[in-house]
């Protein structure tokens, strides 16, 4: 391996280290934000993507115990409560609901386990990507060590990025299922309406048929008894009638 390649790899590693230190400092600073700053953090542009991860919302590591998560939730919920943020009550209410939702997810064993499974998957995907990077560098004749090998923080950040992508993928699938479910419910409702209308028409027809039954029976009975037949007029005999003979009178 040439000295220039080694120098380039060393510079890349140093740059990555600097970025990780900066990120760590930002995370440390954000963990003690004031109520206004916390509201801004949770409602800033692009926050919808970040807020999909409940651990990110509560600013706590995914390895934390439930009791630790609960304590962090209580601290943030008190900080963000609308009654304590009168000047921006509506924004505080929205931020408060985001934090509350995150806690509801993490206090439940089932949903918390699902979140943790995304971290496990992210670690597996990250390991595969790192292995592919090493393989590519080796093929190019370069040092096969990547920044993630040099710093635990670099590895942690790589996992973090993948985790956020997985939460986004999960949300997209949820939305797709919700749309399909909505369409299916709509289709079933339309079918129910059609069936209800057809049934109503049948009932209306049966009702009208039954109501007219008596009139039809009465009419038929009259016809059978002859009352409905027209009486024939008597006509003169067609036979020849000779004229009457007038008697002659004499004087």
Coordinates of N, CA and C in Angstrom, one line a residue:
X1 N 0.9 -1.2 0.0 CA 0.0 0.0 0.0 C 0.9 1.2 0.0
X2 N 0.6 2.2 -0.9 CA 1.4 3.4 -1.0 C 1.2 4.3 0.2
X3 N 2.2 5.2 0.5 CA 2.2 6.1 1.6 C 1.0 7.1 1.4
X4 N 0.8 7.5 0.2 CA -0.3 8.4 -0.1 C -1.7 7.9 0.3
X5 N -1.9 6.6 0.0 CA -3.1 5.9 0.3 C -3.3 5.9 1.8
X6 N -2.2 5.5 2.5 CA -2.3 5.5 4.0 C -2.6 6.8 4.6
X7 N -1.9 7.9 4.0 CA -2.2 9.2 4.5 C -3.6 9.6 4.3
X8 N -4.2 9.3 3.1 CA -5.5 9.6 2.8 C -6.5 8.9 3.8
X9 N -6.3 7.7 4.1 CA -7.1 6.9 5.0 C -7.1 7.5 6.4
X10 N -5.8 7.9 6.8 CA -5.7 8.5 8.1 C -6.4 9.8 8.2
X11 N -6.4 10.6 7.1 CA -7.1 11.9 7.1 C -8.6 11.7 7.2
X12 N -9.1 10.7 6.5 CA -10.6 10.4 6.5 C -11.0 10.0 7.9
X13 N -10.1 9.2 8.5 CA -10.5 8.7 9.9 C -10.5 9.9 10.9
X14 N -9.5 10.8 10.7 CA -9.5 11.9 11.6 C -10.7 12.8 11.4
X15 N -11.1 13.0 10.2 CA -12.2 13.8 9.8 C -13.5 13.2 10.5
X16 N -13.6 11.9 10.3 CA -14.8 11.2 10.9 C -14.8 11.3 12.4
X17 N -13.6 11.2 13.0 CA -13.5 11.4 14.5 C -14.0 12.8 14.9
X18 N -13.6 13.8 14.2 CA -14.0 15.2 14.5 C -15.5 15.3 14.4
X19 N -16.1 14.7 13.3 CA -17.6 14.8 13.1 C -18.3 14.1 14.3
X20 N -17.7 12.9 14.7 CA -18.4 12.2 15.8 C -18.3 13.0 17.1
X21 N -17.2 13.6 17.4 CA -17.0 14.4 18.6 C -18.0 15.6 18.6
X22 N -18.2 16.2 17.4 CA -19.1 17.3 17.3 C -20.6 16.8 17.5
X23 N -20.9 15.6 16.9 CA -22.2 15.1 17.1 C -22.5 14.7 18.6
X24 N -21.5 14.2 19.2 CA -21.6 13.8 20.6 C -21.9 15.1 21.5
X25 N -21.2 16.2 21.2 CA -21.3 17.4 21.9 C -22.8 18.0 21.7
X26 N -23.2 17.9 20.5 CA -24.6 18.4 20.2 C -25.6 17.6 20.9
X27 N -25.5 16.2 20.9 CA -26.4 15.4 21.7 C -26.4 15.7 23.2
X28 N -25.2 15.9 23.7 CA -25.1 16.3 25.1 C -25.7 17.6 25.4
X29 N -25.5 18.6 24.5 CA -26.2 19.9 24.7 C -27.7 19.8 24.6
X30 N -28.2 19.0 23.6 CA -29.6 18.9 23.4 C -30.3 18.2 24.6
X31 N -29.6 17.4 25.3 CA -30.2 16.6 26.4 C -30.6 17.5 27.5
X32 N -30.1 18.7 27.6 CA -30.4 19.6 28.7 C -31.1 20.9 28.1
X33 N -31.8 20.8 27.0 CA -32.4 21.9 26.4 C -33.5 22.5 27.3
X34 N -33.8 23.8 27.2 CA -34.9 24.4 27.9 C -36.2 23.9 27.2
X35 N -37.4 24.3 27.9 CA -38.7 23.9 27.3 C -38.8 24.5 25.9
X36 N -38.5 25.7 25.7 CA -38.6 26.3 24.3 C -37.7 25.6 23.3
X37 N -36.5 25.3 23.8 CA -35.6 24.6 22.9 C -36.1 23.1 22.6
X38 N -36.7 22.5 23.6 CA -37.2 21.1 23.4 C -38.4 21.2 22.4
X39 N -39.2 22.2 22.5 CA -40.4 22.3 21.6 C -39.8 22.5 20.2
X40 N -38.8 23.4 20.1 CA -38.2 23.6 18.8 C -37.6 22.4 18.2
X41 N -37.0 21.6 19.0 CA -36.3 20.3 18.6 C -37.3 19.3 18.0
X42 N -38.5 19.2 18.7 CA -39.5 18.2 18.4 C -40.3 18.7 17.2
X43 N -40.4 20.0 16.9 CA -41.2 20.5 15.9 C -40.5 21.1 14.7
X44 N -39.2 21.0 14.7 CA -38.4 21.6 13.6 C -38.6 20.9 12.3
X45 N -38.3 21.5 11.2 CA -38.5 20.9 9.9 C -37.8 19.6 9.8
X46 N -38.4 18.5 9.3 CA -37.8 17.2 9.3 C -37.9 16.4 10.5
X47 N -38.6 17.0 11.6 CA -38.7 16.3 12.8 C -39.6 15.1 12.7
X48 N -40.5 15.1 11.8 CA -41.5 14.0 11.6 C -40.7 12.7 11.4
X49 N -39.6 12.8 10.6 CA -38.8 11.6 10.3 C -38.1 11.1 11.6
X50 N -37.5 12.1 12.3 CA -36.8 11.7 13.6 C -37.7 11.2 14.7
X51 N -38.9 11.8 14.7 CA -39.8 11.4 15.8 C -40.4 10.1 15.7
X52 N -40.1 9.4 14.6 CA -40.6 8.0 14.4 C -39.9 7.1 15.4
X53 N -38.7 7.5 15.8 CA -38.0 6.7 16.8 C -38.2 7.2 18.2
X54 N -39.0 6.4 19.0 CA -39.3 6.9 20.4 C -38.1 7.1 21.3
X55 N -37.0 6.4 21.0 CA -35.8 6.6 21.8 C -35.2 8.0 21.4
X56 N -35.3 8.3 20.2 CA -34.8 9.6 19.7 C -35.6 10.8 20.3
X57 N -36.9 10.5 20.4 CA -37.8 11.6 21.0 C -37.5 11.8 22.4
X58 N -37.3 10.7 23.2 CA -37.0 10.9 24.6 C -35.5 11.1 24.9
X59 N -34.7 11.1 23.8 CA -33.2 11.3 24.0 C -32.6 10.4 25.0
X60 N -32.8 9.1 24.7 CA -32.3 8.1 25.6 C -31.8 6.9 24.8
X61 N -30.8 6.2 25.3 CA -30.2 5.1 24.6 C -31.2 3.9 24.6
X62 N -31.1 3.2 23.5 CA -32.1 2.0 23.4 C -31.8 0.9 24.3
X63 N -30.6 1.0 24.9 CA -30.2 -0.1 25.9 C -30.8 0.3 27.3
X64 N -31.4 1.5 27.5 CA -31.8 1.9 28.8 C -33.0 1.0 29.3
X65 N -33.0 0.9 30.6 CA -34.1 0.1 31.3 C -35.4 0.9 31.3
X66 N -36.5 0.2 31.4 CA -37.8 0.9 31.4 C -37.9 2.0 32.4
X67 N -37.3 1.8 33.6 CA -37.4 2.8 34.7 C -36.7 4.0 34.3
X68 N -35.5 3.9 33.6 CA -34.8 5.1 33.2 C -35.6 5.8 32.1
X69 N -36.2 5.1 31.2 CA -37.0 5.7 30.2 C -38.2 6.4 30.8
X70 N -38.8 5.9 31.8 CA -39.9 6.5 32.5 C -39.5 7.8 33.1
X71 N -38.3 7.8 33.8 CA -37.8 9.0 34.4 C -37.6 10.1 33.4
X72 N -37.0 9.8 32.2 CA -36.7 10.7 31.2 C -38.1 11.3 30.6
X73 N -39.0 10.4 30.5 CA -40.3 10.8 30.0 C -41.0 11.8 30.9
X74 N -40.9 11.5 32.2 CA -41.5 12.4 33.2 C -40.8 13.8 33.2
X75 N -39.5 13.8 33.0 CA -38.8 15.1 33.0 C -39.2 15.9 31.8
X76 N -39.3 15.2 30.6 CA -39.7 16.0 29.4 C -41.1 16.4 29.4
X77 N -42.0 15.5 29.9 CA -43.4 15.9 29.9 C -43.7 17.1 30.8
X78 N -43.0 17.1 31.9 CA -43.2 18.3 32.8 C -42.6 19.6 32.2
X79 N -41.5 19.4 31.4 CA -40.9 20.5 30.8 C -41.8 21.1 29.6
X80 N -42.5 20.2 29.0 CA -43.3 20.5 27.8 C -44.8 20.7 28.1
X81 N -45.2 20.5 29.3 CA -46.6 20.6 29.6 C -47.2 22.0 29.1
X82 N -48.3 22.0 28.4 CA -48.9 23.3 27.9 C -49.1 24.3 29.0
X83 N -49.5 23.9 30.2 CA -49.8 24.8 31.2 C -48.5 25.6 31.7
X84 N -47.4 25.0 31.4 CA -46.1 25.7 31.8 C -45.5 26.4 30.6
X85 N -46.2 26.4 29.5 CA -45.7 27.1 28.3 C -46.8 27.9 27.7
X86 N -47.3 28.8 28.4 CA -48.5 29.6 28.0 C -48.3 30.4 26.8
X87 N -47.1 30.9 26.6 CA -46.8 31.8 25.4 C -46.9 31.0 24.1
X88 N -46.6 29.7 24.1 CA -46.8 28.9 22.9 C -47.5 27.6 23.3
X89 N -48.7 27.8 23.8 CA -49.4 26.6 24.3 C -49.7 25.5 23.3
X90 N -50.1 26.0 22.1 CA -50.4 25.0 21.0 C -49.2 24.2 20.6
X91 N -48.1 24.8 20.4 CA -46.9 24.1 20.0 C -46.4 23.2 21.2
X92 N -46.6 23.7 22.4 CA -46.2 22.8 23.5 C -47.1 21.6 23.6
X93 N -48.4 21.8 23.3 CA -49.3 20.7 23.3 C -48.9 19.6 22.3
X94 N -48.5 20.1 21.1 CA -48.1 19.1 20.1 C -46.9 18.4 20.5
X95 N -45.9 19.1 21.0 CA -44.6 18.5 21.5 C -44.9 17.5 22.6
X96 N -45.8 17.9 23.5 CA -46.1 17.1 24.7 C -46.8 15.7 24.2
X97 N -47.6 15.8 23.2 CA -48.2 14.6 22.6 C -47.2 13.7 22.0
X98 N -46.2 14.3 21.3 CA -45.2 13.5 20.7 C -44.4 12.7 21.8
X99 N -44.1 13.4 22.9 CA -43.3 12.7 24.0 C -44.2 11.6 24.6
X100 N -45.5 11.9 24.8 CA -46.4 11.0 25.4 C -46.5 9.7 24.5
X101 N -46.6 9.9 23.2 CA -46.7 8.8 22.3 C -45.5 7.9 22.4
X102 N -44.3 8.6 22.4 CA -43.1 7.8 22.5 C -43.0 6.9 23.8
X103 N -43.5 7.5 24.9 CA -43.5 6.7 26.1 C -44.5 5.6 26.1
X104 N -45.7 5.8 25.5 CA -46.7 4.7 25.3 C -46.1 3.5 24.5
X105 N -45.3 3.8 23.5 CA -44.6 2.8 22.7 C -43.6 2.0 23.6
X106 N -42.8 2.7 24.3 CA -41.7 2.1 25.1 C -42.1 1.5 26.4
X107 N -43.2 1.9 27.0 CA -43.7 1.2 28.2 C -44.3 -0.1 27.9
X108 N -44.8 -0.3 26.7 CA -45.4 -1.6 26.3 C -44.4 -2.6 25.9
X109 N -44.4 -3.7 26.5 CA -43.3 -4.7 26.2 C -43.3 -5.1 24.7
X110 N -44.5 -5.3 24.1 CA -44.6 -5.7 22.7 C -44.0 -4.7 21.8
X111 N -44.5 -3.5 21.9 CA -44.0 -2.4 21.0 C -42.6 -2.0 21.2
X112 N -42.1 -2.1 22.5 CA -40.7 -1.8 22.8 C -39.8 -2.8 22.1
X113 N -40.2 -4.1 22.2 CA -39.5 -5.2 21.6 C -39.4 -5.0 20.1
X114 N -40.4 -4.5 19.5 CA -40.4 -4.3 18.0 C -39.4 -3.2 17.7
X115 N -39.4 -2.2 18.5 CA -38.4 -1.1 18.3 C -37.0 -1.6 18.5
X116 N -36.7 -2.4 19.5 CA -35.4 -3.0 19.7 C -35.0 -3.9 18.6
X117 N -35.9 -4.6 18.0 CA -35.6 -5.5 16.9 C -35.1 -4.7 15.7
X118 N -35.5 -3.5 15.5 CA -35.0 -2.6 14.4 C -33.6 -2.3 14.7
X119 N -33.2 -2.1 16.0 CA -31.8 -1.8 16.3 C -30.9 -3.0 16.0
X120 N -31.5 -4.2 16.3 CA -30.7 -5.4 16.0 C -30.5 -5.6 14.5
X121 N -31.6 -5.3 13.7 CA -31.5 -5.4 12.3 C -30.5 -4.4 11.7
X122 N -30.6 -3.2 12.3 CA -29.7 -2.1 11.8 C -28.2 -2.5 12.1
X123 N -27.9 -3.1 13.2 CA -26.6 -3.6 13.5 C -26.1 -4.6 12.5
X124 N -27.0 -5.6 12.1 CA -26.7 -6.6 11.2 C -26.4 -6.0 9.8
X125 N -27.3 -5.1 9.4 CA -27.1 -4.4 8.1 C -25.8 -3.6 8.0
X126 N -25.5 -2.9 9.2 CA -24.3 -2.1 9.2 C -23.1 -3.0 9.1
X127 N -23.1 -4.2 9.8 CA -21.9 -5.1 9.7 C -21.7 -5.6 8.3
X128 N -22.8 -5.8 7.6 CA -22.7 -6.3 6.2 C -22.1 -5.2 5.3
X129 N -22.6 -4.0 5.5 CA -22.0 -2.8 4.7 C -20.6 -2.6 5.0
X130 N -20.2 -2.7 6.3 CA -18.8 -2.5 6.6 C -17.9 -3.6 6.0
X131 N -18.4 -4.8 6.0 CA -17.7 -5.9 5.4 C -17.5 -5.7 3.9
X132 N -18.5 -5.2 3.3 CA -18.5 -4.9 1.8 C -17.5 -3.7 1.6
X133 N -17.4 -2.7 2.5 CA -16.4 -1.7 2.3 C -15.0 -2.2 2.4
X134 N -14.8 -3.1 3.4 CA -13.4 -3.7 3.5 C -13.0 -4.5 2.3
X135 N -14.0 -5.2 1.8 CA -13.7 -6.0 0.6 C -13.4 -5.2 -0.6
X136 N -14.1 -4.1 -0.7 CA -13.8 -3.2 -1.9 C -12.4 -2.5 -1.7
X137 N -12.1 -2.1 -0.5 CA -10.8 -1.5 -0.3 C -9.7 -2.4 -0.6
X138 N -9.9 -3.7 -0.1 CA -8.8 -4.7 -0.3 C -8.7 -5.0 -1.8
X139 N -9.8 -5.0 -2.5 CA -9.7 -5.3 -4.0 C -9.0 -4.1 -4.7
X140 N -9.1 -2.9 -4.2 CA -8.4 -1.8 -4.8 C -7.0 -1.6 -4.3
X141 N -6.6 -2.6 -3.4 CA -5.2 -2.5 -3.0 C -5.0 -1.5 -1.9
X142 N -6.0 -1.1 -1.2 CA -5.9 -0.1 -0.1 C -6.0 -0.8 1.2
X143 N -5.7 0.0 2.3 CA -5.9 -0.5 3.6 C -7.4 -0.9 3.9
X144 N -7.6 -2.1 4.4 CA -9.0 -2.6 4.5 C -9.6 -2.2 5.8
X145 N -9.1 -1.2 6.5 CA -9.8 -0.7 7.7 C -10.6 0.5 7.3
X146 N -11.8 0.6 7.9 CA -12.8 1.6 7.6 C -12.9 2.5 8.8
X147 N -13.5 3.7 8.7 CA -13.6 4.5 9.9 C -14.4 3.9 11.1
X148 N -15.4 3.0 10.7 CA -16.1 2.3 11.8 C -15.2 1.4 12.6
X149 N -14.1 1.0 12.0 CA -13.2 0.1 12.7 C -12.3 0.9 13.7
X150 N -12.1 2.2 13.4 CA -11.3 3.0 14.2 C -11.9 3.6 15.5
X151 N -13.2 3.8 15.4 CA -13.9 4.5 16.5 C -15.3 3.8 16.8
X152 N -15.5 3.5 18.0 CA -16.8 3.0 18.5 C -18.0 4.0 18.1
X153 N -17.6 5.3 18.2 CA -18.6 6.3 18.0 C -19.0 6.3 16.5
X154 N -18.0 6.0 15.6 CA -18.3 6.0 14.2 C -19.2 4.8 13.9
X155 N -19.0 3.7 14.5 CA -19.8 2.5 14.3 C -21.2 2.8 14.8
X156 N -21.3 3.4 16.0 CA -22.6 3.7 16.6 C -23.4 4.6 15.7
X157 N -22.7 5.6 15.1 CA -23.4 6.6 14.2 C -23.9 5.8 13.0
X158 N -23.1 4.9 12.4 CA -23.5 4.2 11.3 C -24.8 3.4 11.6
X159 N -24.8 2.7 12.7 CA -26.0 2.0 13.2 C -27.2 2.9 13.3
X160 N -26.9 4.1 13.9 CA -28.0 5.1 14.1 C -28.7 5.5 12.8
X161 N -27.9 5.7 11.8 CA -28.4 6.2 10.5 C -29.3 5.0 9.9
X162 N -28.8 3.8 10.0 CA -29.6 2.7 9.5 C -30.9 2.5 10.3
X163 N -30.8 2.7 11.6 CA -32.0 2.6 12.5 C -33.1 3.5 12.0
X164 N -32.7 4.8 11.8 CA -33.6 5.8 11.3 C -34.3 5.4 10.0
X165 N -33.5 4.8 9.1 CA -34.0 4.4 7.8 C -35.1 3.3 8.0
X166 N -34.8 2.4 9.0 CA -35.7 1.3 9.2 C -37.0 1.8 9.9
X167 N -36.9 2.8 10.7 CA -38.1 3.3 11.3 C -39.0 4.0 10.2
X168 N -38.3 4.6 9.3 CA -39.0 5.3 8.1 C -39.6 4.2 7.2
X169 N -38.9 3.1 7.0 CA -39.5 2.0 6.2 C -40.7 1.4 6.9
X170 N -40.6 1.3 8.2 CA -41.7 0.7 8.9 C -43.0 1.6 8.9
X171 N -42.7 2.9 8.9 CA -43.9 3.9 8.9 C -44.5 3.9 7.5
X172 N -43.7 3.7 6.4 CA -44.2 3.7 5.1 C -45.1 2.4 4.9
X173 N -44.6 1.3 5.5 CA -45.4 0.1 5.4 C -46.7 0.2 6.1
X174 N -46.7 0.9 7.3 CA -47.9 1.1 8.1 C -48.9 1.9 7.3
X175 N -48.4 3.0 6.7 CA -49.3 3.9 5.9 C -49.9 3.1 4.7
X176 N -49.1 2.3 4.1 CA -49.6 1.5 2.9 C -50.7 0.6 3.4
X177 N -50.5 -0.1 4.5 CA -51.5 -1.0 5.0 C -52.8 -0.3 5.4
X178 N -52.6 0.9 6.0 CA -53.7 1.7 6.4 C -54.5 2.2 5.2
X179 N -53.9 2.5 4.1 CA -54.6 2.9 2.9 C -55.3 1.7 2.3
X180 N -54.7 0.6 2.2 CA -55.3 -0.6 1.7 C -56.5 -1.0 2.6
X181 N -56.3 -0.9 3.9 CA -57.4 -1.2 4.8 C -58.6 -0.3 4.6
X182 N -58.3 1.0 4.4 CA -59.3 2.0 4.2 C -60.1 1.7 2.9
X183 N -59.3 1.4 1.9 CA -60.0 1.1 0.6 C -60.8 -0.2 0.7
X184 N -60.4 -1.2 1.4 CA -61.2 -2.4 1.6 C -62.4 -2.1 2.4
X185 N -62.3 -1.3 3.5 CA -63.5 -0.9 4.2 C -64.5 -0.1 3.4
X186 N -64.0 0.7 2.5 CA -64.8 1.5 1.6 C -65.6 0.6 0.6
X187 N -64.8 -0.4 0.1 CA -65.4 -1.3 -0.9 C -66.5 -2.1 -0.2
X188 N -66.2 -2.6 1.0 CA -67.2 -3.4 1.7 C -68.5 -2.6 2.0
X189 N -68.2 -1.3 2.4 CA -69.4 -0.4 2.7 C -70.2 -0.2 1.5
X190 N -69.6 0.1 0.4 CA -70.3 0.3 -0.9 C -71.2 -1.0 -1.2
X191 N -70.6 -2.1 -1.0 CA -71.3 -3.4 -1.3 C -72.5 -3.5 -0.3
X192 N -72.3 -3.2 0.9 CA -73.4 -3.2 1.9 C -74.5 -2.3 1.5
X193 N -74.1 -1.1 1.1 CA -75.2 -0.1 0.7 C -76.0 -0.7 -0.5
X194 N -75.3 -1.3 -1.5 CA -76.0 -1.9 -2.7 C -76.9 -3.0 -2.2
X195 N -76.4 -3.8 -1.3 CA -77.3 -4.9 -0.8 C -78.5 -4.4 0.0
X196 N -78.2 -3.3 0.8 CA -79.3 -2.7 1.5 C -80.4 -2.1 0.6
X197 N -80.0 -1.5 -0.5 CA -80.9 -0.9 -1.4 C -81.7 -1.9 -2.2
X198 N -81.0 -3.0 -2.6 CA -81.7 -4.1 -3.3 C -82.7 -4.8 -2.3
X199 N -82.3 -5.0 -1.1 CA -83.3 -5.5 -0.1 C -84.5 -4.6 0.1
X200 N -84.2 -3.3 0.2 CA -85.3 -2.4 0.4 C -86.3 -2.4 -0.8
X201 N -85.7 -2.5 -2.0 CA -86.6 -2.5 -3.2 C -87.4 -3.8 -3.2
X202 N -86.9 -4.9 -2.8 CA -87.6 -6.2 -2.7 C -88.7 -6.1 -1.6
X203 N -88.4 -5.5 -0.5 CA -89.4 -5.3 0.6 C -90.5 -4.4 0.1
X204 N -90.2 -3.3 -0.6 CA -91.2 -2.4 -1.1 C -92.1 -3.0 -2.1
X205 N -91.5 -3.9 -3.0 CA -92.3 -4.6 -4.0 C -93.2 -5.6 -3.3
X206 N -92.7 -6.3 -2.3 CA -93.5 -7.3 -1.6 C -94.7 -6.6 -0.9
X207 N -94.4 -5.4 -0.3 CA -95.4 -4.7 0.4 C -96.5 -4.2 -0.5
X208 N -96.1 -3.6 -1.7 CA -97.1 -3.2 -2.7 C -97.9 -4.3 -3.2
X209 N -97.3 -5.4 -3.4 CA -98.0 -6.6 -4.0 C -99.0 -7.1 -3.0
X210 N -98.6 -7.1 -1.7 CA -99.6 -7.6 -0.6 C -100.7 -6.6 -0.5
X211 N -100.5 -5.3 -0.5 CA -101.5 -4.3 -0.4 C -102.5 -4.3 -1.5
X212 N -102.1 -4.7 -2.7 CA -103.0 -4.8 -3.9 C -103.7 -6.1 -4.0
X213 N -103.3 -7.1 -3.2 CA -103.9 -8.4 -3.3 C -105.4 -8.4 -3.1
X214 N -106.0 -7.7 -2.1 CA -107.4 -7.7 -1.8 C -108.2 -7.2 -3.0
X215 N -107.6 -6.1 -3.6 CA -108.3 -5.5 -4.8 C -108.3 -6.4 -5.9
X216 N -107.2 -7.2 -6.1 CA -107.2 -8.1 -7.2 C -108.1 -9.3 -7.0
X217 N -108.2 -9.8 -5.8 CA -109.1 -10.9 -5.5 C -110.6 -10.5 -5.7
X218 N -110.9 -9.3 -5.2 CA -112.3 -8.8 -5.3 C -112.7 -8.6 -6.7
X219 N -111.8 -8.1 -7.5 CA -112.1 -7.9 -8.9 C -112.3 -9.2 -9.6
X220 N -111.5 -10.2 -9.3 CA -111.6 -11.5 -9.9 C -112.9 -12.2 -9.5
X221 N -113.3 -12.1 -8.2 CA -114.5 -12.7 -7.8 C -115.8 -12.1 -8.5
X222 N -115.7 -10.8 -8.7 CA -116.8 -10.1 -9.4 C -116.9 -10.6 -10.8
X223 N -115.8 -10.8 -11.4 CA -115.8 -11.3 -12.8 C -116.3 -12.7 -12.9
X224 N -116.0 -13.5 -11.9 CA -116.5 -14.9 -11.9 C -118.0 -15.0 -11.7
X225 N -118.5 -14.1 -10.9 CA -120.0 -14.1 -10.5 C -120.8 -13.5 -11.6
X226 N -120.2 -12.8 -12.6 CA -120.9 -12.3 -13.7 C -121.3 -10.8 -13.5
X227 N -121.0 -10.3 -12.4 CA -121.3 -8.9 -12.2 C -120.5 -8.0 -13.1
X228 N -119.5 -8.5 -13.6 CA -118.6 -7.6 -14.4 C -119.0 -7.7 -15.9
X229 N -119.9 -8.7 -16.2 CA -120.3 -8.8 -17.6 C -121.4 -7.8 -17.9
X230 N -121.3 -7.3 -19.1 CA -122.3 -6.4 -19.6 C -123.6 -7.1 -20.0
X231 N -124.8 -6.6 -19.6 CA -126.1 -7.2 -19.9 C -126.4 -6.9 -21.4
X232 N -126.9 -8.0 -22.1 CA -127.2 -7.8 -23.5 C -128.6 -7.1 -23.7
X233 N -128.7 -6.2 -24.6 CA -130.0 -5.5 -24.9 C -130.8 -6.4 -25.8
X234 N -132.2 -6.4 -25.5 CA -133.1 -7.2 -26.3 C -133.3 -6.6 -27.6
X235 N -133.3 -7.4 -28.6 CA -133.4 -6.9 -30.0 C -134.7 -7.4 -30.6
X236 N -135.3 -6.6 -31.6 CA -136.6 -7.0 -32.2 C -136.4 -8.3 -33.1
X237 N -137.5 -9.0 -33.2 CA -137.5 -10.3 -34.0 C -137.3 -9.9 -35.4
X238 N -136.5 -10.7 -36.0 CA -136.2 -10.4 -37.4 C -137.3 -11.0 -38.4
X239 N -138.3 -11.7 -37.8 CA -139.3 -12.4 -38.6 C -140.3 -11.3 -39.3
X240 N -141.0 -11.7 -40.4 CA -141.9 -10.8 -41.2 C -143.2 -10.8 -40.5
X241 N -143.7 -9.6 -40.2 CA -145.1 -9.4 -39.6 C -146.0 -8.8 -40.7
X242 N -147.1 -9.5 -41.1 CA -148.0 -9.0 -42.2 C -148.8 -7.8 -41.7
X243 N -149.2 -6.8 -42.5 CA -149.9 -5.7 -42.1 C -151.3 -6.1 -41.7
X244 N -151.9 -5.3 -40.8 CA -153.2 -5.6 -40.3 C -154.3 -5.2 -41.4
X245 N -155.4 -6.1 -41.6 CA -156.4 -5.8 -42.6 C -157.5 -4.9 -42.0
X246 N -157.7 -3.8 -42.7 CA -158.7 -2.8 -42.2 C -160.1 -3.2 -42.7
X247 N -161.1 -3.4 -41.9 CA -162.4 -3.8 -42.3 C -163.1 -2.7 -43.0
X248 N -163.8 -3.2 -44.1 CA -164.6 -2.2 -44.9 C -165.9 -1.9 -44.3
X249 N -166.4 -0.7 -44.3 CA -167.7 -0.3 -43.7 C -168.6 0.2 -44.8
X250 N -170.0 -0.2 -44.8 CA -170.9 0.2 -45.9 C -171.9 1.1 -45.3
X251 N -172.4 2.0 -46.2 CA -173.5 2.9 -45.8 C -174.8 2.3 -46.1

